[in-house]
Coordinates of N, CA, C and O in Angstrom, one line a residue:
M500 N 4.8 -148.7 -46.3 CA 5.6 -149.2 -47.4 C 6.6 -148.0 -47.9 O 5.8 -146.9 -48.5
T501 N 7.9 -147.9 -48.1 CA 8.6 -146.9 -48.6 C 8.6 -146.9 -50.2 O 8.4 -147.8 -50.8
N502 N 9.1 -145.7 -50.5 CA 9.3 -145.5 -52.1 C 10.1 -146.6 -52.6 O 10.1 -147.3 -53.7
S503 N 11.3 -146.9 -51.9 CA 12.3 -147.9 -52.2 C 11.6 -149.1 -52.5 O 11.9 -150.0 -53.3
Q504 N 10.8 -149.6 -51.5 CA 10.1 -151.0 -51.4 C 9.2 -150.9 -52.5 O 9.0 -152.1 -53.0
R505 N 8.5 -150.0 -52.7 CA 7.4 -150.1 -53.7 C 7.9 -150.1 -55.2 O 7.6 -150.8 -56.1
D506 N 9.2 -149.4 -55.2 CA 10.2 -149.5 -56.6 C 10.6 -150.8 -56.8 O 10.4 -151.5 -57.6
Y507 N 11.1 -151.4 -55.7 CA 11.6 -152.7 -55.9 C 10.5 -153.8 -56.3 O 10.5 -154.7 -57.0
D508 N 9.1 -153.8 -55.6 CA 8.3 -154.5 -55.8 C 7.8 -154.6 -57.3 O 7.5 -155.5 -58.0
R509 N 7.7 -153.3 -57.8 CA 7.2 -153.2 -59.3 C 8.2 -153.6 -60.1 O 8.0 -154.4 -61.1
K510 N 9.3 -153.6 -59.9 CA 10.6 -154.2 -60.9 C 10.4 -155.6 -60.6 O 10.7 -156.3 -61.6
F511 N 10.3 -156.1 -59.5 CA 10.3 -157.7 -59.3 C 9.1 -158.2 -60.3 O 9.2 -159.1 -60.7
E512 N 8.0 -157.7 -59.9 CA 6.8 -158.2 -60.6 C 7.1 -157.9 -62.2 O 6.7 -158.8 -62.9
A513 N 7.6 -156.8 -62.5 CA 7.6 -156.6 -64.1 C 8.8 -157.5 -64.6 O 8.6 -158.2 -65.6
A514 N 10.0 -157.9 -63.7 CA 10.9 -159.0 -64.1 C 9.9 -160.2 -64.2 O 10.3 -160.8 -65.1
L515 N 9.2 -160.8 -63.4 CA 8.5 -161.9 -63.5 C 7.5 -162.1 -64.7 O 7.3 -162.9 -65.5
Q516 N 6.8 -160.7 -65.0 CA 5.9 -160.9 -65.9 C 6.7 -160.8 -67.6 O 6.4 -161.6 -68.4
E517 N 8.1 -160.2 -67.6 CA 8.9 -160.4 -68.7 C 9.2 -161.8 -69.0 O 9.3 -162.1 -70.1
M518 N 9.7 -162.4 -67.7 CA 10.3 -163.7 -68.0 C 9.0 -164.6 -68.5 O 9.3 -165.7 -69.4
H519 N 7.7 -164.5 -68.1 CA 6.8 -165.2 -68.5 C 6.3 -165.0 -69.9 O 6.1 -166.0 -70.8
E520 N 6.6 -163.6 -70.3 CA 6.3 -163.1 -71.7 C 7.5 -163.8 -72.6 O 7.2 -164.2 -74.0
K521 N 8.4 -164.1 -72.1 CA 9.5 -164.7 -73.0 C 9.5 -166.2 -73.1 O 10.5 -166.6 -73.5
G522 N 8.6 -166.6 -72.2 CA 8.7 -168.2 -72.3 C 9.4 -168.8 -71.3 O 9.9 -170.0 -71.3
L523 N 9.9 -168.0 -70.3 CA 11.0 -168.8 -69.2 C 10.1 -169.2 -68.0 O 9.0 -168.5 -67.7
A524 N 10.6 -170.1 -67.3 CA 9.7 -170.3 -66.1 C 9.7 -169.3 -65.3 O 10.6 -168.4 -64.8
Q525 N 8.5 -169.1 -64.5 CA 8.3 -168.0 -63.8 C 8.6 -168.2 -62.2 O 8.2 -167.6 -61.4
S526 N 9.4 -169.3 -62.0 CA 9.5 -169.7 -60.5 C 10.7 -168.8 -60.3 O 11.4 -168.3 -60.5
I527 N 10.5 -168.8 -58.6 CA 11.6 -167.9 -57.9 C 12.5 -168.7 -57.2 O 12.1 -169.5 -56.3
P528 N 13.7 -168.7 -57.5 CA 14.9 -169.7 -56.8 C 14.8 -169.4 -55.4 O 14.5 -168.3 -54.6
L529 N 15.1 -170.5 -54.6 CA 15.3 -170.4 -53.1 C 15.9 -169.6 -52.6 O 15.6 -168.8 -51.5
P530 N 17.2 -169.2 -53.0 CA 18.0 -168.1 -52.4 C 17.1 -166.8 -52.5 O 17.2 -166.0 -51.5
V531 N 16.6 -166.3 -53.4 CA 15.7 -165.2 -53.6 C 14.7 -165.1 -52.5 O 14.5 -164.2 -52.0
L532 N 13.9 -166.3 -52.4 CA 12.8 -166.2 -51.6 C 13.4 -166.2 -50.1 O 12.6 -165.4 -49.5
F533 N 14.4 -166.8 -49.6 CA 15.1 -166.8 -48.3 C 15.4 -165.3 -48.1 O 15.0 -164.9 -47.1
L534 N 16.2 -164.8 -49.1 CA 16.5 -163.5 -48.9 C 15.2 -162.5 -48.6 O 15.5 -161.4 -47.9
R535 N 14.5 -162.5 -49.4 CA 13.2 -161.7 -49.3 C 12.4 -162.0 -47.9 O 11.9 -161.0 -47.4
K536 N 12.4 -163.3 -47.4 CA 12.1 -163.5 -46.1 C 12.6 -162.7 -45.0 O 12.0 -162.4 -44.0
L537 N 13.9 -162.6 -45.3 CA 14.7 -161.8 -44.3 C 14.7 -160.3 -44.4 O 15.3 -159.5 -43.7
G538 N 14.0 -160.0 -45.5 CA 13.8 -158.5 -45.5 C 14.6 -157.8 -46.6 O 14.4 -156.6 -46.5
N539 N 15.6 -158.7 -47.1 CA 16.2 -158.0 -48.3 C 15.6 -157.8 -49.6 O 14.4 -158.3 -49.9
Q540 N 16.0 -157.1 -50.5 CA 15.5 -156.9 -51.9 C 16.2 -157.6 -53.0 O 17.0 -156.8 -53.7
P541 N 16.5 -158.8 -52.7 CA 17.5 -159.5 -53.9 C 16.8 -159.5 -55.3 O 15.4 -159.5 -55.6
R542 N 17.4 -159.3 -56.4 CA 17.0 -159.5 -57.8 C 16.8 -160.9 -58.0 O 17.5 -161.7 -57.5
L543 N 16.1 -161.1 -59.1 CA 16.2 -162.4 -59.8 C 17.3 -162.8 -60.2 O 18.0 -161.7 -60.8
P544 N 18.0 -163.8 -60.3 CA 19.2 -164.1 -60.9 C 19.5 -163.6 -62.2 O 20.5 -163.4 -62.7
H545 N 18.5 -163.8 -63.0 CA 18.5 -163.3 -64.4 C 18.8 -161.9 -64.4 O 19.4 -161.5 -65.7
Y546 N 18.7 -161.1 -63.5 CA 18.7 -159.6 -63.6 C 19.8 -158.9 -62.9 O 19.9 -158.0 -62.5
D547 N 20.2 -160.1 -62.1 CA 21.6 -159.7 -61.2 C 22.8 -159.5 -61.8 O 23.1 -160.0 -63.1
R548 N 23.8 -158.9 -61.2 CA 25.1 -158.9 -61.8 C 25.6 -160.2 -61.7 O 25.4 -160.9 -60.7
F549 N 26.8 -160.2 -62.5 CA 27.4 -161.7 -62.5 C 28.0 -162.0 -61.0 O 27.6 -163.1 -60.7
W550 N 28.8 -161.1 -60.4 CA 29.4 -161.9 -59.4 C 28.4 -161.8 -58.1 O 28.8 -162.9 -57.4
R551 N 27.3 -161.1 -58.1 CA 26.5 -161.1 -57.2 C 25.5 -162.3 -57.3 O 25.4 -163.2 -56.2
A552 N 25.3 -162.8 -58.6 CA 24.6 -164.0 -58.9 C 25.5 -165.3 -58.5 O 25.1 -166.2 -57.8
A553 N 26.8 -165.2 -58.8 CA 27.6 -166.2 -58.3 C 27.8 -166.4 -56.7 O 27.8 -167.5 -56.3
L554 N 28.0 -165.2 -56.2 CA 28.1 -165.3 -54.7 C 26.9 -165.9 -53.9 O 26.7 -166.6 -53.0
V555 N 25.6 -165.4 -54.6 CA 24.2 -165.9 -53.8 C 23.8 -167.2 -54.1 O 23.8 -168.0 -53.1
Q556 N 24.2 -167.6 -55.4 CA 24.0 -169.1 -55.7 C 25.0 -170.0 -55.1 O 24.6 -171.2 -54.5
G557 N 26.2 -169.5 -55.3 CA 27.2 -170.4 -54.5 C 27.1 -170.5 -52.9 O 27.3 -171.6 -52.3
G558 N 26.9 -169.4 -52.4 CA 26.6 -169.3 -50.9 C 25.5 -170.0 -50.4 O 25.6 -170.6 -49.3
F559 N 24.6 -170.2 -51.2 CA 23.4 -171.0 -50.4 C 23.9 -172.5 -50.7 O 23.4 -173.3 -50.0
F560 N 24.2 -172.9 -51.9 CA 24.5 -174.1 -52.2 C 25.8 -174.9 -51.4 O 25.7 -176.1 -50.9
G561 N 26.8 -174.0 -51.3 CA 28.0 -174.7 -50.4 C 27.7 -175.2 -49.0 O 28.1 -176.3 -48.8
P562 N 27.2 -174.3 -48.1 CA 27.1 -174.9 -46.7 C 26.3 -176.3 -46.6 O 26.4 -177.3 -46.0
L563 N 25.3 -176.2 -47.5 CA 24.4 -177.5 -47.5 C 24.9 -178.5 -48.2 O 25.1 -179.6 -47.6
F564 N 25.6 -178.3 -49.4 CA 26.6 -179.6 -49.9 C 27.8 -180.1 -49.2 O 27.9 -181.2 -48.9
G565 N 28.5 -179.1 -48.4 CA 29.6 -179.5 -47.6 C 29.1 -180.0 -46.1 O 29.8 -181.1 -45.8
S566 N 27.9 -179.6 -45.8 CA 27.8 -180.3 -44.6 C 27.1 -181.9 -44.8 O 27.4 -182.9 -44.0
F567 N 26.1 -182.0 -46.0 CA 25.8 -183.3 -46.3 C 26.9 -184.3 -46.7 O 26.8 -185.3 -46.1
M568 N 27.8 -183.7 -47.4 CA 28.9 -184.4 -48.0 C 29.7 -185.0 -46.7 O 30.1 -186.1 -46.6
Y569 N 30.1 -184.1 -45.9 CA 30.7 -184.5 -44.8 C 30.3 -185.6 -43.9 O 30.8 -186.5 -43.6
V570 N 28.9 -185.4 -43.8 CA 28.2 -186.0 -42.7 C 28.0 -187.6 -43.2 O 28.1 -188.5 -42.7
L571 N 27.7 -187.5 -44.5 CA 27.2 -188.7 -45.1 C 28.6 -189.4 -45.7 O 28.2 -190.9 -46.1
V572 N 29.4 -188.9 -46.4 CA 30.3 -189.6 -47.0 C 31.8 -189.2 -46.6 O 32.6 -190.4 -46.2
W573 N 32.4 -187.9 -46.4 CA 33.7 -187.6 -46.3 C 34.1 -188.0 -44.9 O 35.1 -188.6 -44.7
R574 N 33.1 -188.0 -44.0 CA 33.8 -188.4 -42.6 C 34.2 -189.8 -42.4 O 35.0 -190.4 -41.9
D575 N 33.2 -190.8 -43.0 CA 33.4 -192.3 -43.0 C 34.7 -192.5 -43.9 O 35.2 -193.5 -43.7
D576 N 34.8 -191.9 -45.0 CA 36.0 -192.0 -45.7 C 37.4 -191.6 -44.9 O 38.5 -191.5 -45.6
G577 N 37.5 -190.8 -43.8 CA 38.6 -190.7 -43.3 C 39.1 -189.4 -43.6 O 40.1 -188.9 -43.3
M578 N 38.3 -188.4 -44.1 CA 38.7 -187.2 -44.8 C 38.9 -186.2 -43.5 O 38.1 -185.8 -42.7
T579 N 39.8 -185.1 -43.7 CA 40.1 -184.3 -42.5 C 39.1 -183.2 -42.6 O 38.7 -182.9 -43.8
P580 N 38.7 -182.6 -41.6 CA 37.8 -181.2 -41.9 C 38.4 -180.2 -42.9 O 37.8 -179.6 -43.4
A581 N 40.0 -180.0 -42.8 CA 40.5 -179.0 -43.5 C 40.2 -179.4 -45.2 O 39.9 -178.6 -45.9
A582 N 40.5 -180.6 -45.4 CA 40.3 -181.1 -46.8 C 38.5 -180.9 -47.1 O 38.4 -180.5 -48.3
A583 N 37.8 -181.2 -46.1 CA 36.3 -181.0 -46.5 C 36.1 -179.5 -46.6 O 35.3 -179.5 -47.6
I584 N 36.6 -178.6 -46.0 CA 36.4 -177.3 -46.2 C 36.9 -176.9 -47.4 O 36.2 -176.1 -48.2
F585 N 38.0 -177.3 -47.9 CA 38.7 -177.0 -49.2 C 37.8 -177.5 -50.3 O 37.5 -176.7 -51.3
L586 N 37.2 -178.5 -50.3 CA 36.3 -179.3 -51.3 C 35.2 -178.5 -51.2 O 34.6 -178.1 -52.4
T587 N 34.5 -178.0 -50.2 CA 33.3 -177.2 -50.0 C 33.6 -175.9 -50.7 O 32.7 -175.4 -51.4
V588 N 34.6 -175.3 -50.5 CA 34.9 -173.8 -51.0 C 34.9 -174.0 -52.5 O 34.5 -173.2 -53.3
L589 N 35.7 -175.0 -53.0 CA 36.0 -175.4 -54.7 C 34.5 -175.4 -54.8 O 34.1 -174.9 -56.2
S590 N 33.7 -176.2 -54.5 CA 32.4 -176.5 -55.1 C 31.5 -175.3 -55.1 O 30.9 -175.1 -55.9
V591 N 31.8 -174.3 -54.2 CA 31.0 -173.0 -54.1 C 31.4 -172.1 -55.2 O 30.6 -171.7 -55.9
V592 N 32.8 -172.1 -55.2 CA 33.2 -171.3 -56.5 C 32.8 -172.0 -57.9 O 32.2 -171.1 -58.8
L593 N 32.7 -173.0 -57.9 CA 32.5 -173.9 -59.4 C 30.9 -173.7 -59.7 O 30.6 -173.4 -60.8
F594 N 30.3 -174.3 -58.6 CA 28.7 -173.9 -58.6 C 28.2 -172.6 -59.1 O 27.6 -172.1 -59.8
G595 N 28.8 -171.6 -58.1 CA 28.5 -170.2 -58.4 C 28.7 -169.7 -59.6 O 28.0 -168.9 -60.2
L596 N 30.0 -169.9 -60.1 CA 30.3 -169.4 -61.5 C 29.3 -169.9 -62.4 O 29.0 -169.4 -63.5
T597 N 29.2 -171.5 -62.3 CA 28.4 -172.1 -63.4 C 26.9 -171.5 -63.5 O 26.5 -171.3 -64.7
M598 N 26.3 -171.4 -62.3 CA 25.0 -170.7 -62.3 C 25.1 -169.3 -62.8 O 24.1 -168.9 -63.6
A599 N 26.0 -168.5 -62.5 CA 26.0 -167.2 -62.9 C 26.2 -166.9 -64.4 O 25.4 -166.2 -65.2
L600 N 27.1 -167.9 -65.1 CA 27.1 -168.0 -66.5 C 25.8 -168.3 -67.2 O 25.4 -167.9 -68.0
Y601 N 25.1 -169.3 -66.5 CA 24.0 -169.8 -67.0 C 22.8 -168.8 -67.0 O 22.3 -168.5 -68.1
Y602 N 22.7 -168.1 -66.2 CA 21.8 -167.0 -65.9 C 22.3 -165.8 -66.9 O 21.0 -165.3 -67.4
Q603 N 23.2 -165.5 -67.0 CA 23.9 -164.5 -68.1 C 23.6 -164.9 -69.5 O 23.1 -164.2 -70.2
W604 N 23.8 -166.1 -69.6 CA 23.4 -166.9 -71.2 C 21.9 -166.8 -71.3 O 21.7 -166.3 -72.3
V605 N 21.2 -167.2 -70.2 CA 19.7 -167.0 -70.6 C 19.1 -165.8 -70.8 O 18.5 -165.3 -71.6
K606 N 19.8 -164.8 -69.9 CA 19.6 -163.2 -70.2 C 19.7 -162.8 -71.4 O 19.0 -162.1 -72.0
S607 N 20.9 -163.1 -72.0 CA 21.3 -162.5 -73.3 C 20.5 -163.3 -74.3 O 20.1 -162.6 -75.4
R608 N 20.3 -164.6 -74.3 CA 19.5 -165.1 -75.3 C 18.0 -164.9 -75.4 O 17.6 -164.7 -76.5
H609 N 17.4 -164.5 -74.3 CA 15.9 -163.8 -74.2 C 16.0 -162.5 -74.6 O 15.0 -161.9 -74.3
K610 N 17.1 -161.8 -74.4 CA 17.2 -160.5 -74.4 C 16.4 -159.7 -73.3 O 15.5 -158.9 -73.5
L611 N 16.6 -160.1 -72.2 CA 15.9 -159.6 -71.1 C 16.3 -158.2 -70.6 O 17.6 -157.8 -70.9
T612 N 15.3 -157.3 -70.4 CA 15.7 -155.9 -69.8 C 16.6 -156.0 -68.6 O 16.6 -156.7 -67.9
E613 N 17.5 -154.8 -68.5 CA 18.3 -154.6 -67.3 C 17.3 -154.3 -66.1 O 16.3 -153.6 -66.5
W614 N 17.7 -154.5 -65.2 CA 16.9 -154.3 -64.0 C 16.8 -152.9 -63.8 O 15.5 -152.4 -63.3
D615 N 17.6 -152.1 -63.9 CA 17.4 -150.7 -63.5 C 16.4 -149.9 -64.7 O 16.1 -148.9 -64.5
T616 N 16.3 -150.6 -65.9 CA 15.3 -150.0 -66.7 C 14.0 -150.7 -66.7 O 13.1 -150.3 -67.4
L617 N 13.8 -151.6 -65.8 CA 12.5 -152.2 -65.5 C 11.5 -151.2 -65.2 O 11.6 -150.4 -64.6

């Protein structure tokens, strides 16, 4: 295990502990779990930068949402694939921004520590 991996693991555990101490749910969001399984070192969304949180949250939501909506609803309604892609991209942007705003609001409300200082 490298120093960078040890440092990341320490910060990740410190972030979970701080969230627990501040009364926040200690669950790990699915995108973070998935990225960790792939060998990446994602931050918890409360500790991530705004745009990165928006991209990660929207990026995981969008393909699932678009696929299900197209197969279950839009195709039968006669929607073109181009229109479905447009609506999927719109949903990615709106969902990602909404989730990033929520995580930033929770971070400021509970005065969570910055990731770099954990």
